[in-house]
Amino acid sequence: MDITNAQPISHSPRYQYIDTARGIGLILLVLGHIVTGNTRLFNWIYSFHMPLFFYLSGLCVKEERLTKLKPYFIQKLKQRILPYFSITLFGIFICMLIPPYRHLIFEDGILLHMEHIFLRMIPKNLYVGQVWFLASLFCAEIYFYCWYKLCYKNPLLQFTGILCLIFAARYIWKIFIYIPVIEELPFQMDTAFMGAFCYILGFLTNKYQLLKKTKKYTWLLLLPLLFLNLFFGTYKNGYVNMCDLVFGNMWYYLIAMVSGIFTITLISYNIPKTALLSWYGRHSLPLFAVHTFLIYLVREFVHIITGNYYTMMVDVPPSTVWIITFIVLLLFLPIGKIYNILLKKFF
């Protein structure tokens, strides 16, 4: 029940709001890869949009699957790492078909690409860099498993474990000063610290039915939550990026991130089912995989029509941002349909 599912999710009423929230998150993901960096809209999106996906995955945890490490580990390898390499291979295939993209691959050199794909787990110049999330989610789920086994039965240990994850997310980069041969931990192990915190937050939200218990107060909570998100994220903390371990002021980041996550989740939990958003959410894996290629494809058509060649996240005018986003969201529809046909035919 998360962005990495290999097939569309069932329409169980229990999970419809998660589909809706993932649909909203997917739209923000597209928008965040187009809009100019370090603007208010960009900073708002990046204050919570990737943590939201970790949180939604945590909402779907089934405790009966946490009995033994080996089957859990193998299951997560299949759910996270297999899609990671599948999407990366797809990126290589597409780039090799397009001369300018192919030129960049050879210019970078094979060794550099091997390092980014197999060690850093964030492919370079393959236009599928977003797959870092899958590797990070895998590590976050292993951290969560350890937290669950070691800390879950004791509230004090629960809180201590969560603080350790936050502390590691904030300060892990400092060890790199003393280990000059590395610039970051391999396999997205460093980004996974904050990812695991969000994952645990989702797990506890579901465990204690926080959304259900606050349902009647939703519309009283939304305005303060949105204010906290905007004030501590967009206005106070500015640019942040979970992928690059850029958190700014950690307390501002946590307040903005948690309030942003709950704003989207509470809205999704309380609004009537929205067919399009739910559809996006149920097809989040294929749409997640191809959205960057679609963005750059639309960019090329904009260049042909207008003569203007824009660099994503650098100089796209606001009106063009919304046009490209809208067209990409439309293109998602046939992509999802094709994905369903392939699933039925080959799986």
PDB file of C-alpha atoms in Angstrom, residues 177-284:
ATOM      1  CA  ILE A 177      34.915  15.242   7.597  1.00  0.00           C
ATOM      2  CA  TYR A 178      36.958  12.522   9.293  1.00  0.00           C
ATOM      3  CA  ILE A 179      36.506   9.952   6.499  1.00  0.00           C
ATOM      4  CA  PRO A 180      37.672  11.880   3.425  1.00  0.00           C
ATOM      5  CA  VAL A 181      37.201   8.942   1.054  1.00  0.00           C
ATOM      6  CA  ILE A 182      33.394   9.177   1.273  1.00  0.00           C
ATOM      7  CA  GLU A 183      30.962  12.058   0.827  1.00  0.00           C
ATOM      8  CA  GLU A 184      27.851  10.221   2.035  1.00  0.00           C
ATOM      9  CA  LEU A 185      26.759   6.851   3.352  1.00  0.00           C
ATOM     10  CA  PRO A 186      26.154   4.258   0.640  1.00  0.00           C
ATOM     11  CA  PHE A 187      22.744   2.881  -0.370  1.00  0.00           C
ATOM     12  CA  GLN A 188      20.868   5.999   0.844  1.00  0.00           C
ATOM     13  CA  MET A 189      21.441   4.889   4.425  1.00  0.00           C
ATOM     14  CA  ASP A 190      21.752   8.516   5.554  1.00  0.00           C
ATOM     15  CA  THR A 191      18.520   9.855   4.033  1.00  0.00           C
ATOM     16  CA  ALA A 192      16.790   6.807   5.517  1.00  0.00           C
ATOM     17  CA  PHE A 193      17.215   8.141   9.064  1.00  0.00           C
ATOM     18  CA  MET A 194      14.660  10.890   8.472  1.00  0.00           C
ATOM     19  CA  GLY A 195      12.679   8.500   6.296  1.00  0.00           C
ATOM     20  CA  ALA A 196      12.458   6.033   9.184  1.00  0.00           C
ATOM     21  CA  PHE A 197      11.216   8.782  11.497  1.00  0.00           C
ATOM     22  CA  CYS A 198       8.396   9.574   9.057  1.00  0.00           C
ATOM     23  CA  TYR A 199       7.694   5.871   8.589  1.00  0.00           C
ATOM     24  CA  ILE A 200       7.373   5.373  12.358  1.00  0.00           C
ATOM     25  CA  LEU A 201       5.123   8.425  12.530  1.00  0.00           C
ATOM     26  CA  GLY A 202       2.817   6.793   9.987  1.00  0.00           C
ATOM     27  CA  PHE A 203       2.903   3.488  11.844  1.00  0.00           C
ATOM     28  CA  LEU A 204       1.971   5.134  15.161  1.00  0.00           C
ATOM     29  CA  THR A 205      -0.743   7.209  13.482  1.00  0.00           C
ATOM     30  CA  ASN A 206      -2.402   4.019  12.265  1.00  0.00           C
ATOM     31  CA  LYS A 207      -1.683   2.055  15.457  1.00  0.00           C
ATOM     32  CA  TYR A 208      -3.412   4.604  17.685  1.00  0.00           C
ATOM     33  CA  GLN A 209      -6.044   5.577  15.073  1.00  0.00           C
ATOM     34  CA  LEU A 210      -5.133   9.252  15.332  1.00  0.00           C
ATOM     35  CA  LEU A 211      -6.934  10.215  12.130  1.00  0.00           C
ATOM     36  CA  LYS A 212     -10.155   8.572  13.263  1.00  0.00           C
ATOM     37  CA  LYS A 213      -9.939  10.146  16.717  1.00  0.00           C
ATOM     38  CA  THR A 214      -9.374  13.654  15.327  1.00  0.00           C
ATOM     39  CA  LYS A 215     -11.908  13.385  12.501  1.00  0.00           C
ATOM     40  CA  LYS A 216     -14.501  15.645  14.137  1.00  0.00           C
ATOM     41  CA  TYR A 217     -11.841  18.292  14.794  1.00  0.00           C
ATOM     42  CA  THR A 218     -10.385  18.191  11.280  1.00  0.00           C
ATOM     43  CA  TRP A 219     -11.520  21.596  10.092  1.00  0.00           C
ATOM     44  CA  LEU A 220     -10.372  23.180  13.371  1.00  0.00           C
ATOM     45  CA  LEU A 221      -6.936  21.593  13.005  1.00  0.00           C
ATOM     46  CA  LEU A 222      -6.280  22.327   9.345  1.00  0.00           C
ATOM     47  CA  LEU A 223      -5.780  26.074   9.600  1.00  0.00           C
ATOM     48  CA  PRO A 224      -3.245  25.886  12.492  1.00  0.00           C
ATOM     49  CA  LEU A 225      -1.432  23.012  10.778  1.00  0.00           C
ATOM     50  CA  LEU A 226      -1.198  24.892   7.494  1.00  0.00           C
ATOM     51  CA  PHE A 227      -0.001  27.996   9.325  1.00  0.00           C
ATOM     52  CA  LEU A 228       2.734  26.010  11.115  1.00  0.00           C
ATOM     53  CA  ASN A 229       3.816  24.438   7.844  1.00  0.00           C
ATOM     54  CA  LEU A 230       3.993  27.720   5.951  1.00  0.00           C
ATOM     55  CA  PHE A 231       5.522  29.751   8.768  1.00  0.00           C
ATOM     56  CA  PHE A 232       8.241  27.320   9.877  1.00  0.00           C
ATOM     57  CA  GLY A 233       8.844  25.885   6.413  1.00  0.00           C
ATOM     58  CA  THR A 234       8.398  28.442   3.664  1.00  0.00           C
ATOM     59  CA  TYR A 235       9.079  31.603   5.671  1.00  0.00           C
ATOM     60  CA  LYS A 236      11.424  30.642   8.515  1.00  0.00           C
ATOM     61  CA  ASN A 237      13.480  27.713   7.223  1.00  0.00           C
ATOM     62  CA  GLY A 238      13.589  28.333   3.481  1.00  0.00           C
ATOM     63  CA  TYR A 239      15.244  25.792   1.192  1.00  0.00           C
ATOM     64  CA  VAL A 240      15.390  22.193   2.417  1.00  0.00           C
ATOM     65  CA  ASN A 241      15.958  18.925   0.569  1.00  0.00           C
ATOM     66  CA  MET A 242      15.670  15.570   2.282  1.00  0.00           C
ATOM     67  CA  CYS A 243      17.597  13.818  -0.492  1.00  0.00           C
ATOM     68  CA  ASP A 244      20.663  16.023   0.085  1.00  0.00           C
ATOM     69  CA  LEU A 245      20.333  16.087   3.901  1.00  0.00           C
ATOM     70  CA  VAL A 246      19.605  19.804   3.811  1.00  0.00           C
ATOM     71  CA  PHE A 247      17.322  20.492   6.776  1.00  0.00           C
ATOM     72  CA  GLY A 248      18.208  24.016   7.795  1.00  0.00           C
ATOM     73  CA  ASN A 249      17.046  24.487  11.365  1.00  0.00           C
ATOM     74  CA  MET A 250      16.048  20.959  12.395  1.00  0.00           C
ATOM     75  CA  TRP A 251      13.276  22.066  14.751  1.00  0.00           C
ATOM     76  CA  TYR A 252      11.747  24.299  12.079  1.00  0.00           C
ATOM     77  CA  TYR A 253      12.085  21.457   9.602  1.00  0.00           C
ATOM     78  CA  LEU A 254      10.347  18.938  11.868  1.00  0.00           C
ATOM     79  CA  ILE A 255       7.476  21.302  12.675  1.00  0.00           C
ATOM     80  CA  ALA A 256       6.950  22.207   9.015  1.00  0.00           C
ATOM     81  CA  MET A 257       7.303  18.615   7.834  1.00  0.00           C
ATOM     82  CA  VAL A 258       4.949  17.040  10.375  1.00  0.00           C
ATOM     83  CA  SER A 259       2.326  19.776  10.020  1.00  0.00           C
ATOM     84  CA  GLY A 260       2.512  19.528   6.210  1.00  0.00           C
ATOM     85  CA  ILE A 261       2.141  15.743   6.301  1.00  0.00           C
ATOM     86  CA  PHE A 262      -0.885  15.922   8.588  1.00  0.00           C
ATOM     87  CA  THR A 263      -2.459  18.710   6.553  1.00  0.00           C
ATOM     88  CA  ILE A 264      -2.464  16.567   3.400  1.00  0.00           C
ATOM     89  CA  THR A 265      -3.444  13.391   5.249  1.00  0.00           C
ATOM     90  CA  LEU A 266      -6.326  14.972   7.164  1.00  0.00           C
ATOM     91  CA  ILE A 267      -7.700  16.536   3.990  1.00  0.00           C
ATOM     92  CA  SER A 268      -7.447  13.185   2.197  1.00  0.00           C
ATOM     93  CA  TYR A 269      -9.053  11.354   5.125  1.00  0.00           C
ATOM     94  CA  ASN A 270     -12.057  13.650   5.321  1.00  0.00           C
ATOM     95  CA  ILE A 271     -12.919  14.675   1.771  1.00  0.00           C
ATOM     96  CA  PRO A 272     -15.187  12.489  -0.383  1.00  0.00           C
ATOM     97  CA  LYS A 273     -13.384  10.024  -2.617  1.00  0.00           C
ATOM     98  CA  THR A 274     -11.836  11.849  -5.559  1.00  0.00           C
ATOM     99  CA  ALA A 275     -11.633   9.466  -8.508  1.00  0.00           C
ATOM    100  CA  LEU A 276      -8.692  11.104 -10.292  1.00  0.00           C
ATOM    101  CA  LEU A 277      -6.535  11.561  -7.197  1.00  0.00           C
ATOM    102  CA  SER A 278      -7.255   8.000  -6.075  1.00  0.00           C
ATOM    103  CA  TRP A 279      -6.400   6.715  -9.545  1.00  0.00           C
ATOM    104  CA  TYR A 280      -3.070   8.554  -9.455  1.00  0.00           C
ATOM    105  CA  GLY A 281      -2.415   7.069  -6.028  1.00  0.00           C
ATOM    106  CA  ARG A 282      -3.212   3.516  -7.108  1.00  0.00           C
ATOM    107  CA  HIS A 283      -0.840   3.842 -10.078  1.00  0.00           C
ATOM    108  CA  SER A 284       1.876   5.715  -8.217  1.00  0.00           C
TER     109      SER A 284
END
